[in-house]
Coordinates of C-alpha atoms and ligand atoms in Angstrom, one line a residue:
I27 CA -84.0 58.8 -5.5
D28 CA -82.1 59.8 -2.4
P29 CA -82.9 57.0 0.0
R30 CA -83.2 59.5 2.9
F31 CA -86.5 60.5 1.4
I32 CA -87.9 57.0 0.8
R33 CA -90.2 55.3 3.3
N34 CA -91.3 51.7 2.7
F35 CA -94.3 50.6 4.8
S36 CA -97.1 48.2 5.0
I37 CA -100.5 48.2 6.7
I38 CA -101.3 45.3 8.9
A39 CA -104.7 44.6 10.4
H40 CA -107.2 41.9 11.2
V41 CA -109.8 41.4 8.4
D42 CA -112.4 44.2 8.4
H43 CA -110.5 46.5 10.7
G44 CA -110.2 49.0 7.8
K45 CA -106.9 48.4 6.0
S46 CA -108.3 48.9 2.5
T47 CA -110.3 51.9 3.5
L48 CA -107.2 53.5 5.1
A49 CA -105.2 52.8 1.9
D50 CA -107.9 54.6 0.0
R51 CA -107.5 57.7 2.2
L52 CA -103.7 57.7 1.8
L53 CA -104.1 57.5 -2.0
E54 CA -106.5 60.4 -1.9
A55 CA -104.6 62.6 0.5
T56 CA -101.4 62.3 -1.5
G57 CA -103.2 63.0 -4.7
T58 CA -102.1 59.6 -6.1
V59 CA -105.6 58.8 -7.3
S60 CA -107.8 61.7 -8.4
S61 CA -111.3 62.0 -6.9
R62 CA -112.7 61.2 -10.3
E63 CA -110.9 57.9 -10.4
M64 CA -111.4 57.1 -6.8
R65 CA -113.5 54.1 -5.9
E66 CA -113.7 52.1 -2.7
Q67 CA -111.0 49.6 -1.9
Y68 CA -109.0 50.9 -4.8
L69 CA -106.1 48.4 -4.4
D70 CA -108.2 45.3 -4.3
R71 CA -108.1 44.9 -8.0
M72 CA -108.9 41.4 -8.9
D73 CA -112.6 40.7 -9.2
L74 CA -112.5 37.7 -7.1
E75 CA -110.7 39.5 -4.4
R76 CA -113.2 42.3 -4.4
E77 CA -116.1 40.0 -4.1
R78 CA -114.6 38.1 -1.2
G79 CA -113.2 41.1 0.4
I80 CA -109.7 39.7 0.7
T81 CA -106.4 40.5 -0.9
I82 CA -104.6 37.6 -2.4
K83 CA -101.9 39.3 -4.3
A84 CA -99.6 41.9 -2.7
Q85 CA -100.2 45.3 -4.1
T86 CA -97.7 48.1 -4.1
V87 CA -98.2 51.8 -4.8
R88 CA -95.9 54.7 -4.8
L89 CA -97.2 57.8 -3.0
T90 CA -95.5 61.2 -3.2
Y91 CA -95.9 63.3 0.0
R92 CA -94.8 66.8 0.8
A93 CA -94.3 66.7 4.6
E94 CA -94.4 69.4 7.2
D95 CA -90.6 69.6 7.2
G96 CA -90.8 70.9 3.6
N97 CA -89.3 67.8 2.0
T98 CA -91.0 65.6 -0.6
Y99 CA -91.0 61.9 0.3
T100 CA -91.6 58.8 -1.8
L101 CA -93.8 56.5 0.2
N102 CA -94.1 52.9 -1.0
L103 CA -97.2 51.3 0.4
I104 CA -96.9 47.5 0.2
D105 CA -100.3 45.9 0.8
T106 CA -100.0 42.3 2.0
P107 CA -102.4 39.4 1.6
G108 CA -104.5 39.2 4.7
H109 CA -105.1 35.5 5.4
V110 CA -103.4 32.7 7.4
D111 CA -103.0 30.6 4.3
F112 CA -100.6 33.2 2.9
V113 CA -98.3 33.7 5.9
Y114 CA -95.1 33.3 4.0
E115 CA -96.2 35.8 1.3
V116 CA -97.1 38.2 4.1
S117 CA -93.7 37.8 5.8
R118 CA -91.8 38.5 2.5
S119 CA -93.9 41.6 1.8
L120 CA -93.1 42.8 5.3
A121 CA -89.4 42.0 4.7
A122 CA -89.5 44.6 1.9
C123 CA -90.5 47.4 4.4
E124 CA -89.0 49.3 7.3
G125 CA -92.2 50.0 9.0
A126 CA -95.9 49.1 9.4
L127 CA -99.1 50.8 10.3
L128 CA -100.9 48.5 12.8
V129 CA -104.6 49.2 12.3
V130 CA -106.8 48.1 15.1
D131 CA -110.6 48.6 15.1
A132 CA -111.2 50.7 18.2
S133 CA -114.6 49.1 18.6
Q134 CA -113.3 45.6 18.5
G135 CA -109.7 45.4 19.8
V136 CA -106.8 43.1 19.1
E137 CA -107.7 39.9 17.1
A138 CA -105.9 36.8 16.1
Q139 CA -104.6 38.1 12.8
T140 CA -103.6 41.4 14.3
L141 CA -101.2 39.5 16.5
A142 CA -100.0 37.1 13.9
N143 CA -99.1 40.0 11.6
V144 CA -97.4 41.9 14.4
Y145 CA -95.2 39.0 15.1
L146 CA -94.2 38.8 11.5
A147 CA -93.5 42.5 11.5
L148 CA -91.4 42.3 14.6
E149 CA -89.4 39.3 13.2
N150 CA -88.5 41.6 10.3
D151 CA -87.5 44.4 12.7
L152 CA -90.2 46.9 11.5
E153 CA -91.1 50.1 13.2
I154 CA -94.7 49.7 14.2
I155 CA -97.1 52.7 14.3
P156 CA -100.4 51.8 16.1
V157 CA -103.5 53.3 14.5
L158 CA -106.9 53.0 16.3
N159 CA -109.4 53.1 13.5
K160 CA -113.2 53.6 13.4
I161 CA -113.2 56.1 16.2
D162 CA -116.3 57.6 14.6
L163 CA -118.3 54.6 15.9
P164 CA -120.2 55.2 19.2
Q165 CA -118.9 51.8 20.5
A166 CA -115.3 52.8 19.9
D167 CA -113.3 52.5 23.1
P168 CA -109.8 53.7 22.3
E169 CA -108.5 53.5 25.9
R170 CA -109.4 49.8 26.2
V171 CA -107.9 49.0 22.9
K172 CA -104.7 50.9 23.7
A173 CA -104.5 48.8 26.9
E174 CA -104.9 45.6 24.9
I175 CA -102.1 46.6 22.5
E176 CA -99.8 47.2 25.4
E177 CA -100.9 44.1 27.3
I178 CA -101.0 41.6 24.5
I179 CA -98.4 42.9 22.0
G180 CA -96.2 44.8 24.4
L181 CA -96.0 47.9 22.2
D182 CA -96.2 51.4 23.6
A183 CA -99.6 52.7 22.5
S184 CA -99.4 56.1 24.2
E185 CA -98.8 57.8 20.8
A186 CA -101.3 55.6 18.9
I187 CA -103.1 57.7 16.3
L188 CA -106.9 58.0 16.6
A189 CA -108.4 57.7 13.1
S190 CA -111.5 57.1 11.1
A191 CA -110.6 55.9 7.7
K192 CA -114.2 56.2 6.7
E193 CA -114.4 59.9 7.6
G194 CA -110.8 60.8 6.8
I195 CA -109.9 61.6 10.5
G196 CA -106.2 61.2 11.3
T197 CA -104.9 60.8 7.8
K198 CA -102.5 63.7 8.0
E199 CA -101.1 62.5 11.4
I200 CA -100.6 59.0 9.9
L201 CA -98.6 60.4 6.9
E202 CA -96.4 62.5 9.2
A203 CA -95.8 59.5 11.5
I204 CA -94.7 57.5 8.5
V205 CA -92.1 60.1 7.6
K206 CA -90.9 60.8 11.1
K207 CA -91.0 57.4 12.7
I208 CA -90.2 54.9 10.0
P209 CA -86.5 54.8 9.2
P210 CA -85.2 55.3 5.6
P211 CA -83.9 52.2 3.8
K212 CA -80.3 51.1 4.4
G213 CA -78.2 49.2 1.9
E214 CA -75.2 49.3 -0.5
P215 CA -76.1 51.7 -3.4
Q216 CA -73.0 50.7 -5.3
G217 CA -72.9 47.1 -4.3
P218 CA -73.9 44.2 -6.5
L219 CA -77.6 44.0 -7.1
R220 CA -79.7 42.2 -4.5
A221 CA -83.5 42.5 -4.8
L222 CA -86.1 40.7 -2.8
I223 CA -89.0 39.1 -4.8
F224 CA -92.2 39.5 -2.8
D225 CA -94.8 38.7 -5.4
S226 CA -95.2 37.9 -9.1
W227 CA -97.9 37.1 -11.6
F228 CA -98.3 36.4 -15.2
D229 CA -99.2 39.1 -17.7
P230 CA -100.0 38.2 -21.2
Y231 CA -98.0 41.1 -22.7
L232 CA -95.0 41.3 -20.5
G233 CA -94.6 37.7 -19.3
V234 CA -94.1 37.4 -15.6
V235 CA -94.2 40.7 -13.7
V236 CA -92.1 40.6 -10.6
L237 CA -92.5 42.9 -7.5
I238 CA -89.3 43.6 -5.9
R239 CA -87.6 45.6 -3.2
V240 CA -84.1 46.6 -4.2
V241 CA -81.9 46.0 -1.1
D242 CA -78.5 46.7 -2.7
G243 CA -77.3 48.1 -6.0
R244 CA -79.5 48.9 -9.0
I245 CA -81.8 47.2 -11.5
Y246 CA -82.2 48.6 -15.1
K247 CA -83.5 47.7 -18.5
G248 CA -81.1 45.6 -20.5
Q249 CA -79.4 44.2 -17.4
K250 CA -78.7 40.5 -17.2
I251 CA -80.1 39.1 -14.0
K252 CA -80.0 35.8 -12.1
M253 CA -82.4 34.2 -9.7
M254 CA -80.2 33.1 -6.8
S255 CA -82.2 30.0 -5.8
T256 CA -82.2 28.4 -9.2
G257 CA -79.4 30.1 -11.1
K258 CA -81.7 30.9 -14.0
T259 CA -80.8 34.0 -15.9
F260 CA -82.9 36.6 -17.8
E261 CA -82.6 40.0 -19.4
V262 CA -84.6 42.8 -18.0
T263 CA -87.0 44.2 -20.5
K264 CA -88.9 46.7 -18.4
V265 CA -88.6 48.4 -15.0
G266 CA -91.4 50.3 -13.4
I267 CA -93.4 51.4 -10.5
F268 CA -97.2 51.5 -9.7
A269 CA -98.5 54.9 -9.1
P270 CA -101.1 53.3 -8.9
H271 CA -101.0 52.5 -12.7
P272 CA -97.8 51.0 -14.0
V273 CA -95.3 53.6 -15.1
E274 CA -92.0 52.7 -16.7
V275 CA -88.8 54.1 -15.0
E276 CA -85.2 54.2 -16.0
S277 CA -84.0 52.0 -13.1
L278 CA -84.8 51.1 -9.5
S279 CA -82.0 51.7 -7.0
M280 CA -81.2 50.8 -3.4
G281 CA -84.3 51.2 -1.2
E282 CA -86.8 51.4 -4.0
V283 CA -89.8 49.3 -4.6
G284 CA -91.3 48.5 -8.0
F285 CA -91.6 45.8 -10.7
F286 CA -89.6 44.4 -13.5
A287 CA -90.3 42.1 -16.5
A288 CA -87.7 40.0 -18.2
S289 CA -89.5 37.7 -20.7
I290 CA -90.0 35.2 -18.0
K291 CA -92.6 32.6 -19.0
E292 CA -93.4 30.8 -15.8
V293 CA -94.3 32.3 -12.4
R294 CA -92.5 29.4 -10.7
D295 CA -89.2 30.9 -12.0
T296 CA -89.8 33.9 -9.7
K297 CA -90.1 32.4 -6.3
I298 CA -91.4 34.6 -3.5
G299 CA -88.5 35.3 -1.1
D300 CA -85.8 34.6 -3.7
T301 CA -83.0 37.1 -4.4
V302 CA -82.4 38.7 -7.8
T303 CA -78.8 39.5 -8.5
E304 CA -76.9 40.5 -11.7
V305 CA -74.9 38.1 -13.9
D306 CA -71.9 40.3 -14.4
Q307 CA -71.3 41.2 -10.7
P308 CA -73.2 38.6 -8.7
A309 CA -73.9 39.0 -5.0
A310 CA -72.0 36.6 -2.7
T311 CA -75.0 35.7 -0.5
P312 CA -78.7 35.8 -1.0
L313 CA -81.0 37.8 1.3
P314 CA -82.1 35.8 4.3
G315 CA -85.5 34.1 4.8
F316 CA -86.1 32.3 1.5
R317 CA -88.0 29.1 1.6
E318 CA -90.2 27.1 -0.7
V319 CA -93.9 27.0 0.2
K320 CA -95.5 23.6 0.5
P321 CA -99.1 22.7 0.2
M322 CA -100.7 21.8 3.5
V323 CA -104.2 20.8 2.5
F324 CA -105.2 18.2 -0.2
C325 CA -108.3 17.0 -2.0
G326 CA -109.3 15.3 -5.1
L327 CA -111.0 17.4 -7.8
F328 CA -113.1 15.6 -10.4
P329 CA -115.3 16.9 -13.3
V330 CA -119.0 16.2 -12.9
E331 CA -119.1 15.5 -16.6
T332 CA -116.4 13.0 -17.5
A333 CA -116.1 14.7 -20.9
Q334 CA -114.7 17.8 -19.0
Y335 CA -111.5 16.0 -18.0
E336 CA -109.4 17.5 -20.7
A337 CA -110.8 20.9 -20.1
L338 CA -110.0 20.5 -16.4
R339 CA -106.4 19.5 -17.1
E340 CA -105.9 22.6 -19.3
A341 CA -107.5 24.9 -16.8
M342 CA -105.2 23.5 -14.1
E343 CA -102.2 24.0 -16.2
K344 CA -103.2 27.6 -16.9
L345 CA -104.0 28.4 -13.3
W346 CA -100.8 26.8 -12.0
L347 CA -98.8 29.1 -14.3
N348 CA -100.1 31.9 -12.2
D349 CA -100.2 30.2 -8.9
P350 CA -97.4 27.6 -8.5
A351 CA -98.3 27.3 -4.8
F352 CA -101.1 24.9 -5.7
S353 CA -100.1 21.5 -6.9
Y354 CA -101.9 18.8 -8.9
E355 CA -101.4 15.4 -10.2
P356 CA -103.7 13.0 -12.1
E357 CA -105.7 10.7 -9.9
T358 CA -108.2 7.9 -10.9
S359 CA -111.0 7.0 -8.6
E360 CA -113.3 4.1 -9.2
A361 CA -116.2 6.2 -7.9
L362 CA -115.5 9.5 -9.5
G363 CA -113.5 8.6 -12.6
F364 CA -110.5 10.6 -13.9
G365 CA -109.5 13.7 -12.0
F366 CA -106.7 15.3 -10.0
R367 CA -105.2 15.2 -6.5
C368 CA -104.5 18.8 -5.6
G369 CA -102.5 20.5 -2.8
F370 CA -103.2 24.0 -1.4
L371 CA -101.7 26.3 1.2
G372 CA -104.8 26.2 3.2
L373 CA -108.6 26.0 3.1
L374 CA -109.2 29.5 1.7
H375 CA -106.6 28.8 -1.0
M376 CA -108.4 25.6 -1.8
E377 CA -111.7 27.5 -2.1
I378 CA -110.2 30.2 -4.3
V379 CA -108.6 27.7 -6.7
Q380 CA -111.8 25.7 -7.0
E381 CA -113.9 28.8 -7.5
R382 CA -111.6 30.1 -10.2
L383 CA -111.6 26.8 -12.0
E384 CA -115.4 26.7 -12.0
R385 CA -115.9 30.4 -12.8
E386 CA -113.1 31.3 -15.1
F387 CA -113.1 28.0 -17.0
G388 CA -116.8 27.1 -16.8
L389 CA -116.2 23.8 -15.1
N390 CA -118.4 21.8 -12.8
L391 CA -116.4 20.0 -10.1
I392 CA -116.7 17.5 -7.3
S393 CA -114.2 17.7 -4.5
T394 CA -113.4 15.0 -2.0
A395 CA -113.0 15.8 1.7
P396 CA -109.9 17.9 2.5
A397 CA -107.1 16.0 4.0
V398 CA -103.6 16.6 5.3
R399 CA -100.2 15.0 4.5
Y400 CA -99.3 12.1 6.9
R401 CA -95.8 10.9 7.6
I402 CA -95.6 7.2 7.7
T403 CA -92.7 5.0 8.9
L404 CA -92.7 1.7 7.2
N405 CA -91.4 -1.5 8.7
S406 CA -88.4 -1.3 6.4
G407 CA -87.5 2.0 8.3
E408 CA -88.3 4.1 5.2
E409 CA -90.3 7.3 5.8
I410 CA -93.0 8.3 3.3
Y411 CA -95.5 11.1 3.1
V412 CA -99.1 10.3 2.0
D413 CA -101.8 12.8 1.3
N414 CA -104.4 10.5 -0.2
P415 CA -106.2 8.0 2.0
A416 CA -106.6 5.8 -1.1
K417 CA -102.8 5.5 -1.3
F418 CA -102.3 4.4 2.3
P419 CA -100.0 1.4 2.6
P420 CA -101.6 -1.7 4.4
R421 CA -101.6 -1.5 8.1
D422 CA -99.2 -4.5 8.6
R423 CA -96.4 -2.6 6.7
I424 CA -96.6 0.4 8.9
T425 CA -94.5 1.0 12.1
Q426 CA -95.8 4.5 12.9
I427 CA -98.1 7.1 11.5
E428 CA -97.6 10.8 12.3
E429 CA -99.9 13.7 11.6
P430 CA -99.2 17.4 11.3
Y431 CA -100.1 19.6 14.3
I432 CA -100.8 23.3 14.6
R433 CA -100.8 25.9 17.3
A434 CA -104.1 27.8 17.3
D435 CA -104.6 31.3 18.9
I436 CA -108.3 31.9 19.4
Y437 CA -109.7 35.2 20.6
I438 CA -113.2 35.2 22.0
P439 CA -115.5 37.1 24.3
K440 CA -115.6 35.3 27.6
E441 CA -119.2 34.1 27.2
Y442 CA -118.1 31.7 24.6
I443 CA -115.3 30.0 26.6
G444 CA -117.5 26.9 27.3
P445 CA -118.5 26.0 23.8
V446 CA -115.2 26.8 22.3
V447 CA -113.3 24.7 24.8
K448 CA -115.7 21.9 24.2
L449 CA -115.2 22.2 20.4
C450 CA -111.4 22.1 20.8
E451 CA -111.6 19.0 23.0
E452 CA -113.9 17.3 20.5
K453 CA -111.2 18.1 17.9
R454 CA -108.5 16.4 20.0
G455 CA -107.0 19.7 21.0
E456 CA -104.7 20.2 24.0
Q457 CA -105.1 23.5 25.9
K458 CA -101.8 25.4 26.3
E459 CA -103.0 28.7 27.6
M460 CA -106.1 30.6 28.6
R461 CA -105.6 34.3 29.4
Y462 CA -107.9 37.3 29.9
I463 CA -106.6 40.0 27.7
S464 CA -109.0 42.7 28.8
Q465 CA -112.3 42.7 30.6
G466 CA -114.4 40.2 28.9
R467 CA -112.0 39.0 26.2
V468 CA -110.0 35.8 26.3
L469 CA -107.1 34.3 24.4
L470 CA -107.2 30.5 24.2
V471 CA -104.1 28.7 22.9
Y472 CA -104.6 25.1 21.7
E473 CA -102.4 22.5 20.0
L474 CA -104.6 20.7 17.5
P475 CA -104.2 18.0 14.8
F476 CA -104.4 19.9 11.6
A477 CA -106.6 17.2 10.0
E478 CA -109.4 18.1 12.5
V479 CA -109.0 21.8 11.7
V480 CA -109.2 21.2 8.0
L481 CA -112.5 19.3 8.2
D482 CA -114.9 21.9 9.6
F483 CA -113.2 23.5 12.6
Y484 CA -113.4 27.1 11.3
D485 CA -117.1 27.0 10.5
R486 CA -117.9 25.3 13.8
L487 CA -115.8 27.8 15.7
K488 CA -117.7 30.7 14.0
S489 CA -121.0 29.1 14.7
V490 CA -120.4 28.3 18.4
S491 CA -119.1 31.8 19.0
R492 CA -121.8 33.5 16.9
G493 CA -119.1 34.8 14.6
Y494 CA -117.1 36.5 17.4
A495 CA -114.1 34.1 17.5
S496 CA -111.0 34.9 15.6
L497 CA -108.5 32.3 14.7
D498 CA -104.9 32.2 13.6
Y499 CA -102.6 29.2 13.4
E500 CA -99.1 28.0 12.6
P501 CA -97.8 24.5 11.9
I502 CA -95.7 23.0 14.7
G503 CA -94.6 19.8 13.2
Y504 CA -95.5 16.1 13.1
R505 CA -96.7 14.0 16.1
P506 CA -97.5 10.3 16.3
S507 CA -101.2 9.4 16.4
D508 CA -103.3 6.4 16.6
L509 CA -104.8 6.7 13.1
V510 CA -106.7 4.2 11.1
K511 CA -108.0 4.0 7.6
L512 CA -111.7 3.8 7.4
D513 CA -113.1 2.2 4.2
I514 CA -116.6 2.1 2.9
Y515 CA -117.9 -0.9 1.0
I516 CA -121.1 -1.0 -1.1
N517 CA -122.0 -4.6 -1.8
K518 CA -118.5 -5.6 -1.0
Q519 CA -117.0 -3.1 -3.4
P520 CA -114.7 -0.5 -1.8
V521 CA -115.6 3.1 -2.6
D522 CA -112.2 4.7 -2.8
A523 CA -113.5 8.3 -2.8
L524 CA -115.0 7.8 0.6
S525 CA -112.0 6.4 2.3
A526 CA -110.6 8.5 5.1
I527 CA -107.9 8.6 7.7
V528 CA -109.3 9.1 11.1
H529 CA -108.3 8.8 14.7
R530 CA -109.2 5.4 16.2
D531 CA -111.5 6.9 18.8
K532 CA -113.5 8.6 16.1
A533 CA -113.6 5.9 13.5
Y534 CA -116.7 4.2 14.9
Y535 CA -118.8 7.4 14.8
R536 CA -117.5 8.5 11.5
G537 CA -118.2 5.1 10.0
R538 CA -121.6 4.9 11.4
D539 CA -122.5 8.4 10.1
L540 CA -121.2 7.7 6.6
A541 CA -123.1 4.5 6.4
A542 CA -126.3 6.1 7.6
K543 CA -125.9 9.0 5.3
L544 CA -125.3 6.7 2.3
K545 CA -128.4 4.7 3.2
E546 CA -130.4 7.9 3.0
V547 CA -129.1 9.0 -0.4
I548 CA -128.7 5.8 -2.4
P549 CA -132.0 5.0 -4.2
R550 CA -133.5 1.6 -3.7
Q551 CA -132.4 -0.9 -6.3
L552 CA -134.0 -4.1 -7.7
F553 CA -131.7 -6.0 -5.3
E554 CA -130.5 -5.6 -1.7
V555 CA -127.8 -3.1 -1.1
V556 CA -125.4 -3.5 1.8
I557 CA -123.3 -0.6 3.0
Q558 CA -120.4 -1.3 5.3
A559 CA -117.8 0.8 7.1
A560 CA -114.7 -1.1 8.0
I561 CA -111.2 -0.7 9.5
G562 CA -109.0 -3.2 7.8
S563 CA -111.2 -6.4 7.7
R564 CA -113.2 -5.4 10.8
V565 CA -116.7 -4.1 9.9
I566 CA -117.7 -1.3 12.4
A567 CA -121.0 -0.2 10.9
R568 CA -123.5 -1.8 8.5
E569 CA -126.7 -0.6 6.8
R570 CA -129.0 -2.3 4.4
I571 CA -131.3 -0.9 1.7
P572 CA -134.1 -3.4 0.9
P573 CA -134.8 -4.2 -2.7
L574 CA -137.3 -2.4 -4.8
R575 CA -140.1 -4.5 -6.1
K576 CA -142.0 -2.5 -8.5
N577 CA -141.1 -1.4 -12.0
V578 CA -141.4 2.4 -12.5
T579 CA -143.8 2.0 -15.4
A580 CA -145.9 -0.6 -13.7
K581 CA -148.4 1.9 -12.5
C582 CA -149.1 3.2 -15.9
Y583 CA -149.5 -0.3 -17.4
G584 CA -152.0 -0.1 -20.2
G585 CA -152.2 3.6 -19.8
D586 CA -151.1 6.5 -21.9
I587 CA -148.0 5.7 -23.9
T588 CA -146.6 9.2 -23.9
R589 CA -146.7 9.3 -20.1
K590 CA -144.9 6.0 -20.0
R591 CA -142.3 7.2 -22.4
K592 CA -141.8 10.4 -20.4
L593 CA -141.1 8.3 -17.3
L594 CA -138.6 6.2 -19.0
E595 CA -137.0 9.2 -20.5
K596 CA -136.7 10.7 -17.0
Q597 CA -135.2 7.5 -15.7
K598 CA -132.7 7.5 -18.4
E599 CA -131.6 11.0 -17.7
G600 CA -131.2 10.2 -14.0
K601 CA -129.1 7.2 -15.0
K602 CA -126.7 9.3 -17.0
R603 CA -125.6 11.0 -13.8
M604 CA -125.2 7.8 -11.9
K605 CA -122.0 6.0 -11.1
Q606 CA -122.0 2.3 -11.6
F607 CA -120.9 0.7 -8.4
G608 CA -120.4 -3.0 -8.6
R609 CA -124.0 -3.4 -9.6
V610 CA -125.2 -0.6 -7.5
E611 CA -125.9 2.8 -9.0
I612 CA -125.0 5.8 -6.9
P613 CA -126.3 9.1 -8.0
Q614 CA -123.7 11.9 -8.1
E615 CA -125.7 13.8 -5.5
A616 CA -125.1 11.0 -3.1
F617 CA -121.4 11.5 -3.3
L618 CA -121.8 15.2 -2.9
A619 CA -124.0 14.8 0.1
V620 CA -121.7 12.3 1.7
L621 CA -118.5 14.2 0.9
K622 CA -120.0 17.2 2.8
I623 CA -120.0 15.5 6.2
Ligands
GDP711 P1 -110.0 45.4 5.6 O1 -110.6 44.1 5.6 O2 -109.1 45.6 6.8 O3 -109.4 45.9 4.3 O4 -111.2 46.4 5.9 P2 -112.0 47.4 5.0 O5 -111.2 48.6 4.7 O6 -112.6 46.6 3.9 O7 -113.2 47.8 6.0 C1 -114.1 46.9 6.5 C2 -115.4 47.6 6.8 O8 -115.2 48.6 7.8 C3 -116.0 48.3 5.6 O9 -117.4 48.2 5.6 C4 -115.6 49.8 5.8 O10 -116.5 50.7 5.2 C5 -115.7 49.9 7.3 N1 -114.7 50.9 7.8 C6 -113.4 51.1 7.5 N2 -112.9 52.1 8.2 C7 -113.9 52.6 9.0 C8 -114.0 53.7 9.9 O11 -113.1 54.4 10.2 N3 -115.3 53.9 10.5 C9 -116.3 53.1 10.2 N4 -117.5 53.4 10.8 N5 -116.3 52.1 9.3 C10 -115.1 51.8 8.7
MG712 MG1 -109.1 44.8 2.6

């Protein structure tokens, strides 16, 4: 294809502003999907994605459009994942484009993810076309939203397209703007192959399918290729495009977007952001911007039924083949038995993995509280990273503890400034900025310890702002903090699954809450149970459960034997699900309840 007639673009938007609906209209208007085949949110293919209304994997689709200038253009729509957990994936998808449609809901305005995505687009030098969507709504206020785009983003919004993806208004103008405003791809058509990997997944028939943007040269069937970050080589078995169904093509050349397969067995051999080159004539330098993604959030995952451990291990292996961004290693907990310590890109990623394990593999799991990775300087001068409170070195070996911080951009209507500021302060946040972005809407910028965000910040933010707040964040590095390890003891036995790393100022409240909660959920035993929360050897909270005196069957003494047997049977069943703790039995539900706070 003549690169002059190629346009590679993406749609960026805050969640629910209409990205998927607009994509549907573009598919329809270009005849890519017939009206018979058309269904809502066509590109959100995976079941799980459709249910949650989020796109996890990037999608690409080739549209063919005959423009008003009489030429026929190939438009490659690259749909990006739309959540803060997947920032790096988004940035690589955008790096495969020359332009982006910036979709803003005209009844809402600029939100946190709008801005985050715009920054990524600007970093990649994309031409940005503002689209004000949902103008059919009576509350739509395009002039206010235009002013917001100019004020917050600094983009000229005078030519912003007024659209309703729902009613198909503005679709034609959008297609013309793509052709006229977005520049064609530039590169070396004859040079050695350089293709950017922006997504990949495992397909049982083809092996790993790799989405690429060819930056220089050409990729074709039979070619020997090399991954520049690892040096691994493969032979291309298939090259194709999505239109929207996969179609095999002869080759993909400079400026084109599509996929290839090369009998690759593991997704981790196709790292997002890596450069594919050819073995015979390798490129001298890779494309800029490659980095390895690292998990940010950690938790323990344990099977409710111990017998499911093997099944869990197999499920994790399988899932990891498709999603190498999540990590896992075996962990043994006295309280929860055999399980795994897992790492995720963020909270949503954690939920998705857990849900897939439970749903696709029929497992029933318990997870421990999400935690972050701490950087610890030992007295010896050695620096270590620890993501599991149970593995924290003893206090007297530690010189310094540092925790990861983030910068959070929070957008809210001004009525909620009070409660949101209070929440951020409670979470040890430091305010960096507070700015009115239009009448009634405010941007708050905070620096916060990521550990606090991981616990329940997002849910709390949503609830104190009645769902109106939008949040985006980025990591800003490690900072020293006065952190301590809080341990829970039941009759002098430490309960490892409940250990936590907390700020010294909060340790007392957290310890007291945990002890009180445990007192509520642990059934009375035949002996006294003492629950203690401690920092090192100092006990900071203590609760006591008095002993039980009566035998369960005592009240049916002399009575009906079947009833007695039933009671005993019931008791036995309950016992099966209990964890033996020292001599204290803690029902599984107790762990679940406590792990939730
Ligand atoms: P995404 O999260 O950005 O992909 O947003 P969706 O395309 O899923 O749209 C979110 C919601 O807004 C859905 O209920 C759509 O039906 C609705 N929606 C999208 N575009 C329009 C529009 O132009 N007008 C109206 N009234 N609703 C729209
Ligand atoms: Mg969507």
